[in-house]
mmCIF file of C-alpha atoms in Angstrom:
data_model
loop_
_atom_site.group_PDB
_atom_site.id
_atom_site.type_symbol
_atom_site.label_atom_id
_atom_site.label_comp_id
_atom_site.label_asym_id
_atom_site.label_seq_id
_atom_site.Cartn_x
_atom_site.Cartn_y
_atom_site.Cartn_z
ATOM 1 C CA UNK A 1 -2.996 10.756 -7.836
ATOM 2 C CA UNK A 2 -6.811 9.440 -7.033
ATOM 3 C CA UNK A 3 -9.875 11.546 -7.031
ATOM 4 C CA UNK A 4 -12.022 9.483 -4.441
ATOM 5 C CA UNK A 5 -12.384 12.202 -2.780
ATOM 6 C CA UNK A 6 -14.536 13.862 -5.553
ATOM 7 C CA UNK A 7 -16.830 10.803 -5.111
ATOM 8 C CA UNK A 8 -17.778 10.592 -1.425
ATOM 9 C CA UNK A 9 -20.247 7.864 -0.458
ATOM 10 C CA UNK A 10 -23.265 8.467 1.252
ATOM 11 C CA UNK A 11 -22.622 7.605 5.306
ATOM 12 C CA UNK A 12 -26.215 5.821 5.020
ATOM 13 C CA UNK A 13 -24.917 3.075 2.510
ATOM 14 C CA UNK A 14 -21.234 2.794 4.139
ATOM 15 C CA UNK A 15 -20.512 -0.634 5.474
ATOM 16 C CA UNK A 16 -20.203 -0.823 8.828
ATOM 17 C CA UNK A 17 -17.730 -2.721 11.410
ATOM 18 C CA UNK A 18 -20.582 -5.840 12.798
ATOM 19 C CA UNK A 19 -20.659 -6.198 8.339
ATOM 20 C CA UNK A 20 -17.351 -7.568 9.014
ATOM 21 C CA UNK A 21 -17.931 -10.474 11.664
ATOM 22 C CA UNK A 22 -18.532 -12.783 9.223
ATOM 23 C CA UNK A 23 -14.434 -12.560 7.531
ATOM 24 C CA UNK A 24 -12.510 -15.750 8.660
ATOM 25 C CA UNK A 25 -9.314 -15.479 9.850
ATOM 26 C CA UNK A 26 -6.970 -13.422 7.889
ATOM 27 C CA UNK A 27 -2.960 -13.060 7.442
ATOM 28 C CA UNK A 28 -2.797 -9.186 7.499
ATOM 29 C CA UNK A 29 -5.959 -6.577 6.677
ATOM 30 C CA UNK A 30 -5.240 -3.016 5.831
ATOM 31 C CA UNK A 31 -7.761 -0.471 6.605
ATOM 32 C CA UNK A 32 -7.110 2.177 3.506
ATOM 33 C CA UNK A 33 -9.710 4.607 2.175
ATOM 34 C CA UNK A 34 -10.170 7.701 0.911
ATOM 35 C CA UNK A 35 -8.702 8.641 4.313
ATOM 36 C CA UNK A 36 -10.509 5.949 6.826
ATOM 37 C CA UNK A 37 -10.270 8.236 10.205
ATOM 38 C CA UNK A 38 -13.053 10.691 8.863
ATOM 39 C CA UNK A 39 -15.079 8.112 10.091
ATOM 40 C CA UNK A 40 -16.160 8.531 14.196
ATOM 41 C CA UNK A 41 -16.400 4.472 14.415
ATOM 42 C CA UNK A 42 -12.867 3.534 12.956
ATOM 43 C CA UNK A 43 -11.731 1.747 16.287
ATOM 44 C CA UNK A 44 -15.081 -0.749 16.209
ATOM 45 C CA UNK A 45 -13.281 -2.026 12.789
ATOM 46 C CA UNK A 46 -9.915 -2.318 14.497
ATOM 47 C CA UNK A 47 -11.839 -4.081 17.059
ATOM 48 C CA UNK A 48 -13.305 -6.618 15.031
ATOM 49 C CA UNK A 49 -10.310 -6.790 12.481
ATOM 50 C CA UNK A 50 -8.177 -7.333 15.132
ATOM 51 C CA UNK A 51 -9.931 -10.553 16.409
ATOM 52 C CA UNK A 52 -9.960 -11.597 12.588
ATOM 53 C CA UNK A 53 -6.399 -11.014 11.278
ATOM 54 C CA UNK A 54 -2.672 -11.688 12.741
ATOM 55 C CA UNK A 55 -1.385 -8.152 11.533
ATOM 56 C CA UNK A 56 -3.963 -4.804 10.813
ATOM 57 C CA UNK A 57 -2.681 -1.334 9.503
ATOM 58 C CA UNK A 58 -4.412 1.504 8.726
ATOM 59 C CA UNK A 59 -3.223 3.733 6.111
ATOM 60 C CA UNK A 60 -4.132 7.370 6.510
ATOM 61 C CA UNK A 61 -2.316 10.815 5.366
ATOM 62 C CA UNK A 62 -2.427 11.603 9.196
ATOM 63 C CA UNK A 63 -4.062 14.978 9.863
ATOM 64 C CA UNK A 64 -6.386 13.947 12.500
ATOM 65 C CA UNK A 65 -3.899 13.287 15.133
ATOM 66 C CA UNK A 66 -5.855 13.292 18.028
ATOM 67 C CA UNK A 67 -7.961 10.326 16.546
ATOM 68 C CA UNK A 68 -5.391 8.218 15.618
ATOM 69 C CA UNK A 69 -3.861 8.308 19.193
ATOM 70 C CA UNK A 70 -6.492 7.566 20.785
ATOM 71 C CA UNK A 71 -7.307 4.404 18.647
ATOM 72 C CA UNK A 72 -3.202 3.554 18.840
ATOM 73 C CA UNK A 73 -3.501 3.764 23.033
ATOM 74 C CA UNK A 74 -6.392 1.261 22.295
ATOM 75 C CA UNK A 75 -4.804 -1.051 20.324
ATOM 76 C CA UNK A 76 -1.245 -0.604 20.480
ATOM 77 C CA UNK A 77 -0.589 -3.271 18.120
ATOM 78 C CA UNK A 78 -2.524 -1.816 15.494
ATOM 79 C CA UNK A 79 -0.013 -0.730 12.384
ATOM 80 C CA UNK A 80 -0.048 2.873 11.218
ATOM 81 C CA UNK A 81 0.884 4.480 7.808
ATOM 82 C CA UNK A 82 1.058 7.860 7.250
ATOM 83 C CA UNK A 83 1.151 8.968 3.661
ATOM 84 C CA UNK A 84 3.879 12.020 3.240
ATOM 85 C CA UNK A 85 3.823 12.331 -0.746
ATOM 86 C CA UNK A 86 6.709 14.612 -0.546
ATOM 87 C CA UNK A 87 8.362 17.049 1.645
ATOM 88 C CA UNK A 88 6.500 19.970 3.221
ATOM 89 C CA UNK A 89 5.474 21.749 -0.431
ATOM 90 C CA UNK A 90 4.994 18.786 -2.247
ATOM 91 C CA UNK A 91 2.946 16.922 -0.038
ATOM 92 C CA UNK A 92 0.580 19.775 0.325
ATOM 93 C CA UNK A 93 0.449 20.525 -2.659
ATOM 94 C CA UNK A 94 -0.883 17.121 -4.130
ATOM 95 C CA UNK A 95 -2.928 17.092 -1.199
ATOM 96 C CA UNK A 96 -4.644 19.945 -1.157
ATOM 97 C CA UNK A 97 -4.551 20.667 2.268
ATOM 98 C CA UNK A 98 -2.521 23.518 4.417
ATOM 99 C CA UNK A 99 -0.020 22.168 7.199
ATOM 100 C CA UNK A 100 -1.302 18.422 6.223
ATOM 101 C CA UNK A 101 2.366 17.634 6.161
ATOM 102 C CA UNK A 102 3.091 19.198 9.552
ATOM 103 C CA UNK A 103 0.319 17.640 11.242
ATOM 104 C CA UNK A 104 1.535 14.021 9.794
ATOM 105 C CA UNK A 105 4.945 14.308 11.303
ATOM 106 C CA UNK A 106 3.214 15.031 14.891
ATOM 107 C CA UNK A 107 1.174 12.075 14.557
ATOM 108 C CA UNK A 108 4.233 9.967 13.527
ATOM 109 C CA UNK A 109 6.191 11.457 16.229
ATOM 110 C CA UNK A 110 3.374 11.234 19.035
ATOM 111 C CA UNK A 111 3.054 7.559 18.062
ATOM 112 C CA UNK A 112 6.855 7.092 18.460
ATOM 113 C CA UNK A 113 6.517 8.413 21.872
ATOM 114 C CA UNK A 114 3.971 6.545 22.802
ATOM 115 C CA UNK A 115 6.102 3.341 21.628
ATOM 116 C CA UNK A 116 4.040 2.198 18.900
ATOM 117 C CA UNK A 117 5.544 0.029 17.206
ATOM 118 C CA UNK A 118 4.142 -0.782 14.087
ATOM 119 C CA UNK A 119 4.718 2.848 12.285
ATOM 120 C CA UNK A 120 6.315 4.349 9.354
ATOM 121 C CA UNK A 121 5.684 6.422 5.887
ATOM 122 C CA UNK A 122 4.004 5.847 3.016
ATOM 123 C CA UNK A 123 4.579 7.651 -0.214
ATOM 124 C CA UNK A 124 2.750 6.878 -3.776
ATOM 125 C CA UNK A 125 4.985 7.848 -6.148
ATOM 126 C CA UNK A 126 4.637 10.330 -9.534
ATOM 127 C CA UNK A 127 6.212 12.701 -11.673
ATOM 128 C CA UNK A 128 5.434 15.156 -9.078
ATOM 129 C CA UNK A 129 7.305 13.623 -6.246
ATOM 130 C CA UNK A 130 10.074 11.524 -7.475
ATOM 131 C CA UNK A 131 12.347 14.087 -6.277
ATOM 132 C CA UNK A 132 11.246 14.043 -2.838
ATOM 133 C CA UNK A 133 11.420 10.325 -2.427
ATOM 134 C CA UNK A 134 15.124 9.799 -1.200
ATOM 135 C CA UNK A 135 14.733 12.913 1.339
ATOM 136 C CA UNK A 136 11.529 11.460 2.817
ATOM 137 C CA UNK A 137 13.465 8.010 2.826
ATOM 138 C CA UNK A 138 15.968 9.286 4.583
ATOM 139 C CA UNK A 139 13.792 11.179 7.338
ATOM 140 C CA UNK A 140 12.249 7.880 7.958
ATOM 141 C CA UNK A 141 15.288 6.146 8.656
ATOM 142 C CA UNK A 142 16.537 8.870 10.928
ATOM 143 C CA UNK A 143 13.452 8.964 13.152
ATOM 144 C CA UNK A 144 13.615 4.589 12.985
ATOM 145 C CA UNK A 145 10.499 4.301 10.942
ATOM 146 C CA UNK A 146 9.417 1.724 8.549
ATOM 147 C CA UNK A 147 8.940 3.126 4.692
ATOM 148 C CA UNK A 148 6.632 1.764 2.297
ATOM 149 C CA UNK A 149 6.782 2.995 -1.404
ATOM 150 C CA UNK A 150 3.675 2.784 -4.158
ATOM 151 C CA UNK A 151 3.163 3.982 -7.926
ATOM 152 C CA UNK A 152 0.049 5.885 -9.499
ATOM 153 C CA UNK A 153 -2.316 3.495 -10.735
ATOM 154 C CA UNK A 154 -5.424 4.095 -12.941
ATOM 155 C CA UNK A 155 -8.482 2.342 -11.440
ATOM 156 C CA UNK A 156 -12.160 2.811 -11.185
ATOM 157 C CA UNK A 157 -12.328 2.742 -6.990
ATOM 158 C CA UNK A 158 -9.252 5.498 -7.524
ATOM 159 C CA UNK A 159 -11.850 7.519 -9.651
ATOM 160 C CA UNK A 160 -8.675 7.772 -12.116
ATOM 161 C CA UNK A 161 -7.404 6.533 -15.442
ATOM 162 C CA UNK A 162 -5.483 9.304 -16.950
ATOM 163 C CA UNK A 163 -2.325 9.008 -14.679
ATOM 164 C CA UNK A 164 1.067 8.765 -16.472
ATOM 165 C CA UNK A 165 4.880 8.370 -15.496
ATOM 166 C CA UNK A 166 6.897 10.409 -17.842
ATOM 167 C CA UNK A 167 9.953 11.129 -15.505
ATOM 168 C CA UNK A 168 11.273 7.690 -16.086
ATOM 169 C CA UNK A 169 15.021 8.715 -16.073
ATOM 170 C CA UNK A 170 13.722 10.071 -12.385
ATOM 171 C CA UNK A 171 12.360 7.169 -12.317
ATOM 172 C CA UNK A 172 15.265 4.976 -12.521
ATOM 173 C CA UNK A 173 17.506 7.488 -10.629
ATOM 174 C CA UNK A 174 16.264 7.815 -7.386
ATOM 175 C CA UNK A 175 14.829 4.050 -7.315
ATOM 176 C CA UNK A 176 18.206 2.949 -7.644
ATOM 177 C CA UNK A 177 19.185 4.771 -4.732
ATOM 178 C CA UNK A 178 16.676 3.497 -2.616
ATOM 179 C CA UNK A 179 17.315 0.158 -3.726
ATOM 180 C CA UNK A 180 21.194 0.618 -3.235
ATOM 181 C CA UNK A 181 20.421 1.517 0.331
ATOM 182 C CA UNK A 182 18.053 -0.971 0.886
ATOM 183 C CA UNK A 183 20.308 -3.673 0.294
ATOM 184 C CA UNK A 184 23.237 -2.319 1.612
ATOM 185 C CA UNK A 185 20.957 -2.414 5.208
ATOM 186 C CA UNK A 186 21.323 -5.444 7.390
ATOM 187 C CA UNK A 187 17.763 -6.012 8.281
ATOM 188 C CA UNK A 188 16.442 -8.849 5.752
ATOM 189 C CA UNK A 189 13.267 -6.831 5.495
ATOM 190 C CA UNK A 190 14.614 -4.273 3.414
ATOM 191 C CA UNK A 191 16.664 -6.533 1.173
ATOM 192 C CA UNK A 192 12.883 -7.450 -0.024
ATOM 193 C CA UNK A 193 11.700 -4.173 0.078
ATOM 194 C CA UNK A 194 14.205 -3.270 -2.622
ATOM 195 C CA UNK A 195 13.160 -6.353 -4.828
ATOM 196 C CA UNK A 196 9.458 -4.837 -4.599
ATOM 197 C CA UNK A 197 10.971 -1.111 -5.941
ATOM 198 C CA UNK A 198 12.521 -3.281 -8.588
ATOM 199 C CA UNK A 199 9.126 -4.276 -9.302
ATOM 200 C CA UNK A 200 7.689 -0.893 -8.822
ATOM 201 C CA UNK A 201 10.284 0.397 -11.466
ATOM 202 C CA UNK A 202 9.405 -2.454 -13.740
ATOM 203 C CA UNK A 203 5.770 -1.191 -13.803
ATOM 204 C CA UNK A 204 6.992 2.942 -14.340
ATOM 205 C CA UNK A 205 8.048 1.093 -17.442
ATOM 206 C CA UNK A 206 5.127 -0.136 -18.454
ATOM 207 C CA UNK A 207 6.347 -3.919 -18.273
ATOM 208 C CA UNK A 208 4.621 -7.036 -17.606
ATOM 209 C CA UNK A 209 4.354 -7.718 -13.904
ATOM 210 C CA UNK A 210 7.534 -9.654 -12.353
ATOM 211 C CA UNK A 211 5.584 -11.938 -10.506
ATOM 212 C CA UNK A 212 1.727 -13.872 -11.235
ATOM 213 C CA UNK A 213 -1.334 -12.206 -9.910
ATOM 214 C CA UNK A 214 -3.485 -14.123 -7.633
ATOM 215 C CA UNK A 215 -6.288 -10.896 -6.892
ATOM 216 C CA UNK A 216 -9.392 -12.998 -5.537
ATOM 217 C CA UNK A 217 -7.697 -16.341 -4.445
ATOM 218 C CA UNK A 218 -4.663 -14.628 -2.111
ATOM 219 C CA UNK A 219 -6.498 -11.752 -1.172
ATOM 220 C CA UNK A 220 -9.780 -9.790 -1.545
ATOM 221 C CA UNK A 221 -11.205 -5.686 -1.093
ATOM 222 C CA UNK A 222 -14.091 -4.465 0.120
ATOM 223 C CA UNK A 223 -14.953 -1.379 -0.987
ATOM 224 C CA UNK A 224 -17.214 1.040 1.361
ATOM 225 C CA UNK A 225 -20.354 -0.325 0.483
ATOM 226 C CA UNK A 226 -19.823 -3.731 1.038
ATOM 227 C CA UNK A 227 -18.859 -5.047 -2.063
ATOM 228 C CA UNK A 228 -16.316 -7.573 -2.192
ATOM 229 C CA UNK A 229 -14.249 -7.458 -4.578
ATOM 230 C CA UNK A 230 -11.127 -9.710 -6.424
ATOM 231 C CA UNK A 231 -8.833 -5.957 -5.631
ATOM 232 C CA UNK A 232 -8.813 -2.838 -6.126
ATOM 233 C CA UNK A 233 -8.022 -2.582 -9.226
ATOM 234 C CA UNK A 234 -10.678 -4.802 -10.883
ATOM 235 C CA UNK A 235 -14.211 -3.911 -11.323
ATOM 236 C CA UNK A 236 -16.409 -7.435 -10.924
ATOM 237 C CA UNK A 237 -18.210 -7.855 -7.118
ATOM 238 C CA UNK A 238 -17.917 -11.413 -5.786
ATOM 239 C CA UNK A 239 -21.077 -10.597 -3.870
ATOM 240 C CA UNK A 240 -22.071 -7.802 -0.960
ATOM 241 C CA UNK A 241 -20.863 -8.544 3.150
ATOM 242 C CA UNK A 242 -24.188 -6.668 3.914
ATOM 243 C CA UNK A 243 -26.163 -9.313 2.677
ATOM 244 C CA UNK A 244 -24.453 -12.524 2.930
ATOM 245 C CA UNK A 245 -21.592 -13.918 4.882
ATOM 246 C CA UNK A 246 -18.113 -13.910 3.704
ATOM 247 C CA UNK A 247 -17.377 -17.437 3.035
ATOM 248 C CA UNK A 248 -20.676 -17.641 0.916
ATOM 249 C CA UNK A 249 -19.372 -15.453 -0.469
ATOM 250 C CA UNK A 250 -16.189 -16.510 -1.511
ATOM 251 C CA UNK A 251 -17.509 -20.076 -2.442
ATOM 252 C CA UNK A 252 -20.312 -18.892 -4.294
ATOM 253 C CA UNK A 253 -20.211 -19.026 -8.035
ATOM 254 C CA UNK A 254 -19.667 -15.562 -8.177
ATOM 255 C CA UNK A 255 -16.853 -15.535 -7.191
ATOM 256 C CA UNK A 256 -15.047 -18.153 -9.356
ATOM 257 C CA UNK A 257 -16.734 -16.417 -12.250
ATOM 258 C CA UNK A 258 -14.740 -13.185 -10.847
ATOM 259 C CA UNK A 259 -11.225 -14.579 -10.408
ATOM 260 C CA UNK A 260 -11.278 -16.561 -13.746
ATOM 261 C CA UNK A 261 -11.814 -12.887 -15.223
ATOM 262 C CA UNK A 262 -9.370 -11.356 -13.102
ATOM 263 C CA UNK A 263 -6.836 -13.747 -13.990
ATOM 264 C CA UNK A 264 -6.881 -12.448 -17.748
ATOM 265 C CA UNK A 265 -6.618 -8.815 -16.195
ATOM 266 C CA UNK A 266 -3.369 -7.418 -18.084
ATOM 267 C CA UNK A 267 -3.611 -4.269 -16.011
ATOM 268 C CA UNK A 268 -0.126 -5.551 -14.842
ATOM 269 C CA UNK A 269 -0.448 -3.820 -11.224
ATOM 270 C CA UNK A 270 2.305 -3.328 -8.575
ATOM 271 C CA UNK A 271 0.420 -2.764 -5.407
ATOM 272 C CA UNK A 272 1.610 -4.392 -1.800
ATOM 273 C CA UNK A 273 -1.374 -6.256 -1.490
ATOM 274 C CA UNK A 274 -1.039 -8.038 -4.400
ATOM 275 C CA UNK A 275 2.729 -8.583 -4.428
ATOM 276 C CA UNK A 276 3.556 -9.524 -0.710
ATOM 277 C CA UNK A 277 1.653 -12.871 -1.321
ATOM 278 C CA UNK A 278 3.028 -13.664 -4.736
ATOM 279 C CA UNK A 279 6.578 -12.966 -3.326
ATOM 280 C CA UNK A 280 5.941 -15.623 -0.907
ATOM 281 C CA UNK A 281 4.597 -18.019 -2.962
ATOM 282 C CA UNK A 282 7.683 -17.447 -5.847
ATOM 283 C CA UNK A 283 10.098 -16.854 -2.743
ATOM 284 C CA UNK A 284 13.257 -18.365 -5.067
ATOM 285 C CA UNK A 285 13.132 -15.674 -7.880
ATOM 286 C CA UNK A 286 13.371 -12.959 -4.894
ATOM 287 C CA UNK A 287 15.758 -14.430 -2.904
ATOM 288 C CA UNK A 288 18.075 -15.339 -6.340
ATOM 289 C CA UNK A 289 17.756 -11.439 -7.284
ATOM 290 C CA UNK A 290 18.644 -10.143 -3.541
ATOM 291 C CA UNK A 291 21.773 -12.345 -3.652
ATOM 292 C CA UNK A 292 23.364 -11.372 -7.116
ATOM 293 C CA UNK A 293 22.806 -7.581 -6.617
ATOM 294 C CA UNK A 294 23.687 -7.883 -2.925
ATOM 295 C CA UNK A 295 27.062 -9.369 -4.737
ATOM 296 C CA UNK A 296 27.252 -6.916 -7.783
ATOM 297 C CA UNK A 297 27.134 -4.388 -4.777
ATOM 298 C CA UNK A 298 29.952 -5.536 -2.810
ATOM 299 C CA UNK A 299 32.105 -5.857 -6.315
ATOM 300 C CA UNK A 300 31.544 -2.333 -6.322
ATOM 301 C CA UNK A 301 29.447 -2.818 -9.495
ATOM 302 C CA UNK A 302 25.480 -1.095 -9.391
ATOM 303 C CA UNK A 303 22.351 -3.037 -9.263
ATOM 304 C CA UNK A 304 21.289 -5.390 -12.476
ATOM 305 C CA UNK A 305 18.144 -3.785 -12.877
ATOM 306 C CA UNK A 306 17.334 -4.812 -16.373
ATOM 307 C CA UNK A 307 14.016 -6.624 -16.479
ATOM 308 C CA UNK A 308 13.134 -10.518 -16.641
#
């Protein structure tokens, strides 16, 4: 799926958490890497990030259990992602790593215990895992847990720009069962949730993005060196946290020479970070889909996925 982890930065250069004082107050933050708790000093950035935004998750595939309890006793607020791409084989096997899957289900199960709240599963689907998506959807719900869906994307901070969906009858398959369900839920949450699979399944496609783009004005990255940057998907630096403060930053001329180029980007991306806001801001076009498939559902009829 990525190959960051054939390009590991040098611990020397990485940014670290006081590089982040300087960030004004934030909506949500997510703390993603690579896999963020190799790093001994991951709870000073919860620390910090905390202080800055209303809502911080890290994403990680969960193997180091022990370290990710002991920042969740910390800050029991914090949210928590673990990344299952698959059932037992399958995630192991696109991971790389023996039992990784095993030791992700303690740590979501540990953190359950410890009434976390804020937890769930994460899963970026491919043509390798399609066909574990609906069983890992289904273990989340059983154990209560929140679960958060992503595509393959080709980008130069994933190290990656040869990934392709082929299995698009797959594709359309078990998306519409996980959008079925989602709608057919009561919590409101999920009814949106299906409307961003109906965006992710737009993009397997290869079709424009649903919804405008607003990388560098709605939200930013910063990358492990400092840089920040309009996403992750988009190569231009705005300017470096380790040398200058955020908001100089982001009202430097820099940066509107970066988002005026990142709003010709036709990449046509489908990543949470980028949608969440744009669904909020274009709330009507969500809300109108939700309501005439929550209908065609009740009519018995499946969902209108054709796409507009």
């Amino acid at each position: 799926m990525c190959n960051t982890w054939q390009h590991p930065t040098d611990p020397k250069d990485e940014i670290k958490p006081q590089d982040l004082e300087s960030l004004p107050g934030l909506a949500f933050c997510n703390i993603t890497g690579g896999e963020p708790f190799i790093r001994d000093d991951i709870a000073d950035f919860v620390r910090i990030l905390s202080l800055k935004a209303r809502r911080v998750v890290i994403s990680t595939n969960g193997y180091y259990t022990e370290k990710i309890l002991a920042v969740a006793r910390k800050y029991p607020s914090v949210g928590i992602r673990v990344s299952l791409e698959g059932l037992r084989t399958v995630n192991d096997d696109l991971r790389g790593m023996k039992d990784c899957f095993d030791r992700g289900m303690r740590t979501l199960t540990e953190l359950k215990g410890m009434g976390i709240k804020d937890i769930g599963f994460g899963i970026t689907l491919s043509d390798a895992n399609i066909s574990d998506m609906m069983g890992l959807y289904i273990l989340s719900k059983d154990m209560g847990m929140e679960f958060a869906t992503a595509c393959v994307h080709n980008s130069y901070y994933f190290h990656k720009f040869d990934n392709t969906i082929t299995r698009i009858a797959d594709f359309d398959r078990e998306l519409m069962k996980l959008m079925t369900d989602q709608l057919m839920n009561i919590r409101v949450k999920d009814w949106f949730r299906a409307y961003f699979n109906y965006g992710l399944l737009n993009y397997a496609h290869g079709n424009n993005r649903l919804l405008p783009c607003a990388a560098g004005v709605d939200l930013f990255f910063i990358d492990p060196l400092g840089e920040v940057m309009a996403c992750n998907a988009f190569e231009m630096s705005m300017g470096n946290i380790k040398k200058e403060p955020f908001r100089k930053i982001w009202n430097g001329a820099r940066a509107e020479e970066v988002r005026k180029e990142a709003k010709k980007c036709g990449k046509n991306c489908w990543m949470v970070g980028s949608v969440a806001p744009a669904m909020k801001k274009n709330i009507l076009k969500p809300i109108i889909w939700v309501i005439k498939n929550k209908v065609r559902l009740m009519l018995k009829y499946d969902i209108d996925w054709r796409f507009k």
